[in-house]
């Protein structure tokens, strides 16, 4: 929630309880690996091109898609996920999930979730959204993790669990 001050600038009124962000090393490493894969494909396409035109197009197309993915990964991992009041939002202030819409939080080893992350089951459907390496949201599910460290995701998950346990106690 923003509140305008006398000079017209915006000021945050809610505090950030927890924040999950990707470390600079993980950003460079993950984006770099995807870009390196694209560079290797481009090298292969130029030095030993496939015999068929279709094969050449496929290799060039895959390399192009990988370069686009590397740029998207770099851009998306520059964003953080924050728990502010009863909202999970990104660092730009865009809503990801309202905490009152969360039914369960799962972070067991064999659950369907991103690496080092956790999954939220939601009471209502949200529009699909994907922030590569950080989170995705589709229907009644949202998952967080991927390029983040396990400790970062755990801090955010524990803060959400505190909200869920407080809600259960008051209900």
Short mmCIF file of C-alpha atoms in Angstrom, two decimals:
data_model
loop_
_atom_site.label_atom_id
_atom_site.label_comp_id
_atom_site.label_asym_id
_atom_site.label_seq_id
_atom_site.Cartn_x
_atom_site.Cartn_y
_atom_site.Cartn_z
CA UNK A 1 0.00 0.00 0.00
CA UNK A 2 1.38 3.40 -0.93
CA UNK A 3 0.72 6.66 0.80
CA UNK A 4 1.61 10.00 -0.74
CA UNK A 5 3.70 12.39 1.30
CA UNK A 6 3.48 16.19 1.31
CA UNK A 7 6.10 16.49 -1.43
CA UNK A 8 4.12 14.13 -3.69
CA UNK A 9 6.46 11.15 -3.42
CA UNK A 10 5.09 7.72 -2.58
CA UNK A 11 5.95 6.04 0.69
CA UNK A 12 5.35 2.41 1.65
CA UNK A 13 3.07 1.97 4.68
CA UNK A 14 3.35 -1.83 5.00
CA UNK A 15 6.63 -3.43 5.97
CA UNK A 16 8.31 -6.23 4.07
CA UNK A 17 8.06 -9.33 6.27
CA UNK A 18 10.11 -11.61 4.03
CA UNK A 19 11.83 -11.32 0.67
CA UNK A 20 13.10 -13.94 -1.75
CA UNK A 21 15.64 -12.83 -4.33
CA UNK A 22 18.25 -14.41 -6.56
CA UNK A 23 21.90 -13.79 -5.65
CA UNK A 24 24.08 -12.09 -8.29
CA UNK A 25 26.18 -15.25 -8.70
CA UNK A 26 23.10 -17.41 -9.36
CA UNK A 27 21.80 -14.81 -11.84
CA UNK A 28 25.06 -14.75 -13.78
CA UNK A 29 25.54 -18.50 -13.62
CA UNK A 30 22.02 -19.52 -14.72
CA UNK A 31 21.73 -16.91 -17.48
CA UNK A 32 25.29 -17.63 -18.57
CA UNK A 33 24.69 -21.36 -18.92
CA UNK A 34 21.64 -20.81 -21.11
CA UNK A 35 23.54 -18.25 -23.23
CA UNK A 36 26.54 -20.61 -23.46
CA UNK A 37 24.27 -23.38 -24.76
CA UNK A 38 22.96 -20.96 -27.39
CA UNK A 39 26.52 -19.98 -28.33
CA UNK A 40 27.52 -23.63 -28.71
CA UNK A 41 24.54 -24.24 -31.00
CA UNK A 42 25.43 -21.17 -33.07
CA UNK A 43 29.03 -22.35 -33.29
CA UNK A 44 27.83 -25.76 -34.45
CA UNK A 45 25.51 -24.16 -37.00
CA UNK A 46 28.34 -22.10 -38.49
CA UNK A 47 31.23 -24.58 -38.38
CA UNK A 48 29.51 -27.90 -39.14
CA UNK A 49 26.03 -27.04 -40.35
CA UNK A 50 23.48 -29.82 -40.73
CA UNK A 51 23.13 -31.10 -44.30
CA UNK A 52 19.46 -30.20 -44.73
CA UNK A 53 17.99 -26.72 -44.76
CA UNK A 54 15.39 -27.90 -42.24
CA UNK A 55 18.17 -29.04 -39.89
CA UNK A 56 19.97 -25.71 -40.25
CA UNK A 57 16.77 -23.83 -39.53
CA UNK A 58 16.10 -26.00 -36.50
CA UNK A 59 19.57 -25.38 -35.01
CA UNK A 60 19.38 -21.62 -35.68
CA UNK A 61 15.85 -21.50 -34.27
CA UNK A 62 16.85 -23.36 -31.10
CA UNK A 63 19.85 -21.07 -30.61
CA UNK A 64 17.65 -18.00 -31.04
CA UNK A 65 15.10 -19.31 -28.54
CA UNK A 66 17.88 -20.05 -26.05
CA UNK A 67 19.26 -16.51 -26.40
CA UNK A 68 15.78 -15.11 -25.79
CA UNK A 69 15.41 -17.41 -22.77
CA UNK A 70 18.78 -16.25 -21.38
CA UNK A 71 17.69 -12.61 -21.67
CA UNK A 72 14.31 -13.37 -20.06
CA UNK A 73 16.03 -15.29 -17.26
CA UNK A 74 18.41 -12.39 -16.64
CA UNK A 75 15.56 -9.87 -16.58
CA UNK A 76 13.23 -12.00 -14.44
CA UNK A 77 15.81 -12.93 -11.81
CA UNK A 78 16.41 -9.23 -11.17
CA UNK A 79 12.98 -9.13 -9.52
CA UNK A 80 12.33 -10.27 -5.95
CA UNK A 81 9.23 -11.76 -4.32
CA UNK A 82 8.07 -10.02 -1.14
CA UNK A 83 5.54 -10.74 1.56
CA UNK A 84 4.03 -7.34 2.35
CA UNK A 85 1.12 -7.43 4.78
CA UNK A 86 -1.26 -10.03 3.37
CA UNK A 87 0.10 -9.89 -0.18
CA UNK A 88 2.79 -11.76 -2.03
CA UNK A 89 4.04 -9.32 -4.63
CA UNK A 90 7.07 -8.77 -6.79
CA UNK A 91 9.51 -5.93 -6.21
CA UNK A 92 7.61 -3.82 -8.76
CA UNK A 93 4.47 -4.08 -6.60
CA UNK A 94 2.54 -6.45 -8.89
CA UNK A 95 0.30 -8.84 -6.95
CA UNK A 96 1.22 -12.51 -7.18
CA UNK A 97 -1.09 -14.02 -4.54
CA UNK A 98 -3.24 -12.78 -1.65
CA UNK A 99 -2.39 -14.71 1.54
CA UNK A 100 -6.09 -15.21 2.34
CA UNK A 101 -6.37 -17.20 -0.92
CA UNK A 102 -3.70 -19.72 0.16
CA UNK A 103 -5.05 -23.12 1.24
CA UNK A 104 -1.83 -25.08 1.73
CA UNK A 105 1.91 -24.66 1.43
CA UNK A 106 3.95 -27.69 0.34
CA UNK A 107 7.73 -27.96 0.43
CA UNK A 108 8.34 -31.69 0.81
CA UNK A 109 11.12 -33.37 -1.16
CA UNK A 110 8.90 -35.36 -3.51
CA UNK A 111 6.28 -32.71 -4.23
CA UNK A 112 5.87 -31.05 -7.62
CA UNK A 113 7.69 -27.76 -7.08
CA UNK A 114 10.70 -25.83 -8.39
CA UNK A 115 14.12 -26.73 -7.01
CA UNK A 116 14.80 -25.19 -3.59
CA UNK A 117 11.23 -23.94 -3.54
CA UNK A 118 7.67 -24.49 -2.43
CA UNK A 119 4.16 -24.79 -3.85
CA UNK A 120 1.00 -22.95 -2.81
CA UNK A 121 -2.47 -24.41 -3.38
CA UNK A 122 -4.95 -21.58 -3.76
CA UNK A 123 -8.67 -21.19 -3.04
CA UNK A 124 -9.37 -19.31 -6.27
CA UNK A 125 -7.89 -19.19 -9.73
CA UNK A 126 -5.44 -16.52 -10.80
CA UNK A 127 -4.39 -15.59 -14.32
CA UNK A 128 -1.27 -17.45 -15.50
CA UNK A 129 2.01 -15.68 -14.89
CA UNK A 130 5.61 -16.81 -15.14
CA UNK A 131 8.75 -15.14 -13.85
CA UNK A 132 11.53 -17.44 -15.06
CA UNK A 133 13.77 -18.75 -12.28
CA UNK A 134 11.62 -17.20 -9.55
CA UNK A 135 7.96 -18.26 -9.65
CA UNK A 136 5.03 -19.34 -11.76
CA UNK A 137 1.30 -19.10 -11.19
CA UNK A 138 -1.40 -21.01 -13.06
CA UNK A 139 -4.98 -21.67 -12.05
CA UNK A 140 -5.17 -22.63 -8.39
CA UNK A 141 -1.43 -23.19 -7.96
CA UNK A 142 1.60 -20.98 -7.49
CA UNK A 143 5.17 -22.23 -7.14
CA UNK A 144 8.22 -20.33 -5.96
CA UNK A 145 11.90 -21.21 -6.31
CA UNK A 146 14.21 -22.27 -9.10
CA UNK A 147 17.24 -19.99 -9.29
CA UNK A 148 16.93 -18.86 -5.65
CA UNK A 149 18.87 -20.45 -2.82
CA UNK A 150 17.08 -22.84 -0.49
CA UNK A 151 17.58 -20.46 2.44
CA UNK A 152 15.87 -17.57 0.63
CA UNK A 153 12.86 -19.71 -0.30
CA UNK A 154 12.69 -21.20 3.20
CA UNK A 155 12.52 -17.74 4.83
CA UNK A 156 9.60 -16.76 2.61
CA UNK A 157 7.83 -20.10 3.10
CA UNK A 158 8.16 -19.84 6.89
CA UNK A 159 6.72 -16.31 6.86
CA UNK A 160 3.74 -17.53 4.81
CA UNK A 161 3.30 -20.48 7.19
CA UNK A 162 3.16 -18.04 10.13
CA UNK A 163 0.31 -16.20 8.39
CA UNK A 164 -1.49 -19.48 7.71
CA UNK A 165 -1.15 -20.67 11.32
CA UNK A 166 -2.43 -17.31 12.63
CA UNK A 167 -5.41 -17.60 10.31
CA UNK A 168 -6.14 -21.15 11.58
CA UNK A 169 -5.94 -19.98 15.21
CA UNK A 170 -8.42 -17.14 14.67
CA UNK A 171 -10.85 -19.30 12.70
#
